[in-house]
Amino acid sequence: MTGPDRDRDTAGRARQARPRDALGRPLPYGTDGVEPVSEEPLAPQETLDAARELVAAGRPFSAHEVLEARWKAGPTEERDLWQGLAQVCVAMTHSARGNQVGADRLFDRAAERLSTFMRTGHSAYGLDLNAVVEHARNHIGKL
């Protein structure tokens, strides 16, 4: 849907002006929600630190937004890394919302994308991607 009911910037891009709960669900305007995260990409290590803090705080949807900003701004050769990590966070969000099918699909996609990235040999900024992939695969089918 486009038009005056959507939060857009001057370039027409969607913005997150509507309040949201900790799992990213929109709340009515005027309601107190969680503090929005910056839509500007952070440096790789800052991205990982922010995402970890958000997940630890029970905000995997916000962690996904931080990772998504990095994936869209980062180099092409790192796309599978950032997109895969973002998909893990969205899968966690679906799981927390009780959507087993959505969680399973995204954990599987994330594991595949991160496995593809590992085969490139590029740096993962100190992340143990084998552990992340194993974690994702172990969550498939478990709500």
PDB file of C-alpha atoms in Angstrom:
ATOM      1  CA  MET A   1       0.000   0.000   0.000  1.00  0.00           C
ATOM      2  CA  THR A   2       1.333   3.428  -0.844  1.00  0.00           C
ATOM      3  CA  GLY A   3      -0.056   6.840  -0.064  1.00  0.00           C
ATOM      4  CA  PRO A   4      -0.463   9.119   2.921  1.00  0.00           C
ATOM      5  CA  ASP A   5      -1.106   6.238   5.343  1.00  0.00           C
ATOM      6  CA  ARG A   6       2.432   4.871   4.867  1.00  0.00           C
ATOM      7  CA  ASP A   7       5.494   6.245   6.647  1.00  0.00           C
ATOM      8  CA  ARG A   8       7.814   7.400   3.854  1.00  0.00           C
ATOM      9  CA  ASP A   9      10.820   9.654   3.587  1.00  0.00           C
ATOM     10  CA  THR A  10      11.163  12.382   0.951  1.00  0.00           C
ATOM     11  CA  ALA A  11      12.542   9.820  -1.532  1.00  0.00           C
ATOM     12  CA  GLY A  12       9.494   7.579  -1.039  1.00  0.00           C
ATOM     13  CA  ARG A  13      11.308   4.856   0.935  1.00  0.00           C
ATOM     14  CA  ALA A  14       9.409   3.190   3.761  1.00  0.00           C
ATOM     15  CA  ARG A  15      10.427   4.366   7.216  1.00  0.00           C
ATOM     16  CA  GLN A  16       9.674   2.928  10.624  1.00  0.00           C
ATOM     17  CA  ALA A  17       7.749   5.788  12.230  1.00  0.00           C
ATOM     18  CA  ARG A  18       4.966   3.537  13.517  1.00  0.00           C
ATOM     19  CA  PRO A  19       5.622   2.123  17.002  1.00  0.00           C
ATOM     20  CA  ARG A  20       6.397  -1.586  17.213  1.00  0.00           C
ATOM     21  CA  ASP A  21       6.527  -4.197  19.938  1.00  0.00           C
ATOM     22  CA  ALA A  22       9.678  -6.170  20.768  1.00  0.00           C
ATOM     23  CA  LEU A  23       8.864  -8.722  18.051  1.00  0.00           C
ATOM     24  CA  GLY A  24       8.356  -6.101  15.346  1.00  0.00           C
ATOM     25  CA  ARG A  25       4.565  -6.122  15.300  1.00  0.00           C
ATOM     26  CA  PRO A  26       3.101  -2.689  14.525  1.00  0.00           C
ATOM     27  CA  LEU A  27       1.291  -0.959  17.344  1.00  0.00           C
ATOM     28  CA  PRO A  28      -1.308   1.805  17.070  1.00  0.00           C
ATOM     29  CA  TYR A  29       0.115   5.295  16.572  1.00  0.00           C
ATOM     30  CA  GLY A  30       0.555   7.049  19.896  1.00  0.00           C
ATOM     31  CA  THR A  31       1.380   3.788  21.690  1.00  0.00           C
ATOM     32  CA  ASP A  32       4.732   3.312  23.389  1.00  0.00           C
ATOM     33  CA  GLY A  33       6.786   0.738  21.539  1.00  0.00           C
ATOM     34  CA  VAL A  34      10.409  -0.311  21.638  1.00  0.00           C
ATOM     35  CA  GLU A  35      13.065   2.177  20.626  1.00  0.00           C
ATOM     36  CA  PRO A  36      13.568   1.919  16.853  1.00  0.00           C
ATOM     37  CA  VAL A  37      17.015   1.018  15.567  1.00  0.00           C
ATOM     38  CA  SER A  38      18.921   3.179  13.138  1.00  0.00           C
ATOM     39  CA  GLU A  39      18.248   2.472   9.505  1.00  0.00           C
ATOM     40  CA  GLU A  40      21.780   3.572   8.640  1.00  0.00           C
ATOM     41  CA  PRO A  41      24.300   0.764   8.144  1.00  0.00           C
ATOM     42  CA  LEU A  42      26.890   0.261  10.842  1.00  0.00           C
ATOM     43  CA  ALA A  43      30.445  -0.972  10.409  1.00  0.00           C
ATOM     44  CA  PRO A  44      30.648  -4.796  10.362  1.00  0.00           C
ATOM     45  CA  GLN A  45      31.765  -5.308  13.979  1.00  0.00           C
ATOM     46  CA  GLU A  46      29.317  -2.680  15.250  1.00  0.00           C
ATOM     47  CA  THR A  47      26.572  -4.466  13.319  1.00  0.00           C
ATOM     48  CA  LEU A  48      27.395  -7.785  14.966  1.00  0.00           C
ATOM     49  CA  ASP A  49      27.626  -6.220  18.434  1.00  0.00           C
ATOM     50  CA  ALA A  50      24.305  -4.398  18.031  1.00  0.00           C
ATOM     51  CA  ALA A  51      22.571  -7.509  16.669  1.00  0.00           C
ATOM     52  CA  ARG A  52      23.865  -9.625  19.575  1.00  0.00           C
ATOM     53  CA  GLU A  53      22.633  -7.061  22.117  1.00  0.00           C
ATOM     54  CA  LEU A  54      19.213  -6.872  20.484  1.00  0.00           C
ATOM     55  CA  VAL A  55      18.810 -10.654  20.375  1.00  0.00           C
ATOM     56  CA  ALA A  56      19.878 -10.885  24.029  1.00  0.00           C
ATOM     57  CA  ALA A  57      17.242  -8.251  24.845  1.00  0.00           C
ATOM     58  CA  GLY A  58      14.515 -10.322  23.154  1.00  0.00           C
ATOM     59  CA  ARG A  59      14.398  -8.151  20.033  1.00  0.00           C
ATOM     60  CA  PRO A  60      15.360 -10.424  17.121  1.00  0.00           C
ATOM     61  CA  PHE A  61      13.239  -8.379  14.699  1.00  0.00           C
ATOM     62  CA  SER A  62      15.280  -5.262  15.478  1.00  0.00           C
ATOM     63  CA  ALA A  63      18.480  -7.297  15.138  1.00  0.00           C
ATOM     64  CA  HIS A  64      17.280  -8.308  11.684  1.00  0.00           C
ATOM     65  CA  GLU A  65      16.846  -4.637  10.753  1.00  0.00           C
ATOM     66  CA  VAL A  66      20.423  -3.829  11.832  1.00  0.00           C
ATOM     67  CA  LEU A  67      21.768  -6.778   9.843  1.00  0.00           C
ATOM     68  CA  GLU A  68      19.613  -5.916   6.831  1.00  0.00           C
ATOM     69  CA  ALA A  69      21.031  -2.378   6.717  1.00  0.00           C
ATOM     70  CA  ARG A  70      24.569  -3.853   6.637  1.00  0.00           C
ATOM     71  CA  TRP A  71      23.656  -6.401   3.958  1.00  0.00           C
ATOM     72  CA  LYS A  72      22.172  -3.748   1.680  1.00  0.00           C
ATOM     73  CA  ALA A  73      25.164  -1.410   2.111  1.00  0.00           C
ATOM     74  CA  GLY A  74      27.947  -3.975   2.242  1.00  0.00           C
ATOM     75  CA  PRO A  75      30.065  -5.460  -0.503  1.00  0.00           C
ATOM     76  CA  THR A  76      28.478  -8.032  -2.786  1.00  0.00           C
ATOM     77  CA  GLU A  77      30.851 -10.772  -1.624  1.00  0.00           C
ATOM     78  CA  GLU A  78      29.449 -10.432   1.931  1.00  0.00           C
ATOM     79  CA  ARG A  79      25.781 -10.463   0.980  1.00  0.00           C
ATOM     80  CA  ASP A  80      25.196 -14.108   1.914  1.00  0.00           C
ATOM     81  CA  LEU A  81      26.763 -13.516   5.336  1.00  0.00           C
ATOM     82  CA  TRP A  82      24.593 -10.548   6.307  1.00  0.00           C
ATOM     83  CA  GLN A  83      21.442 -11.833   4.653  1.00  0.00           C
ATOM     84  CA  GLY A  84      21.862 -15.238   6.280  1.00  0.00           C
ATOM     85  CA  LEU A  85      22.327 -13.694   9.719  1.00  0.00           C
ATOM     86  CA  ALA A  86      19.289 -11.470   9.154  1.00  0.00           C
ATOM     87  CA  GLN A  87      17.271 -14.556   8.171  1.00  0.00           C
ATOM     88  CA  VAL A  88      18.279 -16.274  11.431  1.00  0.00           C
ATOM     89  CA  CYS A  89      16.851 -13.288  13.314  1.00  0.00           C
ATOM     90  CA  VAL A  90      13.630 -13.302  11.289  1.00  0.00           C
ATOM     91  CA  ALA A  91      13.317 -17.040  11.926  1.00  0.00           C
ATOM     92  CA  MET A  92      13.709 -16.345  15.649  1.00  0.00           C
ATOM     93  CA  THR A  93      10.999 -13.699  15.349  1.00  0.00           C
ATOM     94  CA  HIS A  94       8.622 -16.126  13.637  1.00  0.00           C
ATOM     95  CA  SER A  95       9.361 -18.739  16.276  1.00  0.00           C
ATOM     96  CA  ALA A  96       8.663 -16.283  19.108  1.00  0.00           C
ATOM     97  CA  ARG A  97       5.395 -15.319  17.421  1.00  0.00           C
ATOM     98  CA  GLY A  98       4.377 -18.994  17.209  1.00  0.00           C
ATOM     99  CA  ASN A  99       4.794 -19.328  13.434  1.00  0.00           C
ATOM    100  CA  GLN A 100       6.561 -22.690  13.166  1.00  0.00           C
ATOM    101  CA  VAL A 101       6.287 -22.965   9.374  1.00  0.00           C
ATOM    102  CA  GLY A 102       7.791 -19.518   8.810  1.00  0.00           C
ATOM    103  CA  ALA A 103      10.528 -20.157  11.366  1.00  0.00           C
ATOM    104  CA  ASP A 104      11.473 -23.502   9.800  1.00  0.00           C
ATOM    105  CA  ARG A 105      11.645 -22.050   6.297  1.00  0.00           C
ATOM    106  CA  LEU A 106      13.820 -19.142   7.357  1.00  0.00           C
ATOM    107  CA  PHE A 107      16.135 -21.211   9.557  1.00  0.00           C
ATOM    108  CA  ASP A 108      16.656 -23.499   6.550  1.00  0.00           C
ATOM    109  CA  ARG A 109      17.265 -20.597   4.132  1.00  0.00           C
ATOM    110  CA  ALA A 110      19.645 -18.976   6.608  1.00  0.00           C
ATOM    111  CA  ALA A 111      21.627 -22.192   7.046  1.00  0.00           C
ATOM    112  CA  GLU A 112      21.932 -22.597   3.269  1.00  0.00           C
ATOM    113  CA  ARG A 113      22.951 -18.971   2.708  1.00  0.00           C
ATOM    114  CA  LEU A 114      25.546 -19.057   5.498  1.00  0.00           C
ATOM    115  CA  SER A 115      26.907 -22.386   4.234  1.00  0.00           C
ATOM    116  CA  THR A 116      27.281 -20.825   0.791  1.00  0.00           C
ATOM    117  CA  PHE A 117      29.161 -17.907   2.329  1.00  0.00           C
ATOM    118  CA  MET A 118      31.481 -20.234   4.278  1.00  0.00           C
ATOM    119  CA  ARG A 119      32.528 -21.938   1.030  1.00  0.00           C
ATOM    120  CA  THR A 120      33.870 -18.588  -0.274  1.00  0.00           C
ATOM    121  CA  GLY A 121      36.527 -18.413   2.420  1.00  0.00           C
ATOM    122  CA  HIS A 122      35.753 -14.731   3.105  1.00  0.00           C
ATOM    123  CA  SER A 123      36.072 -13.362   6.631  1.00  0.00           C
ATOM    124  CA  ALA A 124      33.056 -13.692   8.913  1.00  0.00           C
ATOM    125  CA  TYR A 125      34.408 -11.108  11.378  1.00  0.00           C
ATOM    126  CA  GLY A 126      35.239 -13.736  13.980  1.00  0.00           C
ATOM    127  CA  LEU A 127      31.862 -15.468  13.894  1.00  0.00           C
ATOM    128  CA  ASP A 128      31.785 -19.237  14.213  1.00  0.00           C
ATOM    129  CA  LEU A 129      29.507 -19.778  11.234  1.00  0.00           C
ATOM    130  CA  ASN A 130      29.556 -23.547  11.689  1.00  0.00           C
ATOM    131  CA  ALA A 131      27.937 -22.999  15.095  1.00  0.00           C
ATOM    132  CA  VAL A 132      25.395 -20.542  13.662  1.00  0.00           C
ATOM    133  CA  VAL A 133      24.441 -22.979  10.893  1.00  0.00           C
ATOM    134  CA  GLU A 134      24.168 -25.837  13.386  1.00  0.00           C
ATOM    135  CA  HIS A 135      22.017 -23.653  15.655  1.00  0.00           C
ATOM    136  CA  ALA A 136      19.707 -22.792  12.747  1.00  0.00           C
ATOM    137  CA  ARG A 137      19.378 -26.405  11.613  1.00  0.00           C
ATOM    138  CA  ASN A 138      18.757 -27.574  15.207  1.00  0.00           C
ATOM    139  CA  HIS A 139      15.838 -25.177  15.546  1.00  0.00           C
ATOM    140  CA  ILE A 140      13.981 -26.504  12.515  1.00  0.00           C
ATOM    141  CA  GLY A 141      10.847 -28.254  13.741  1.00  0.00           C
ATOM    142  CA  LYS A 142      11.135 -26.920  17.289  1.00  0.00           C
ATOM    143  CA  LEU A 143       8.891 -24.196  18.565  1.00  0.00           C
TER     144      LEU A 143
END
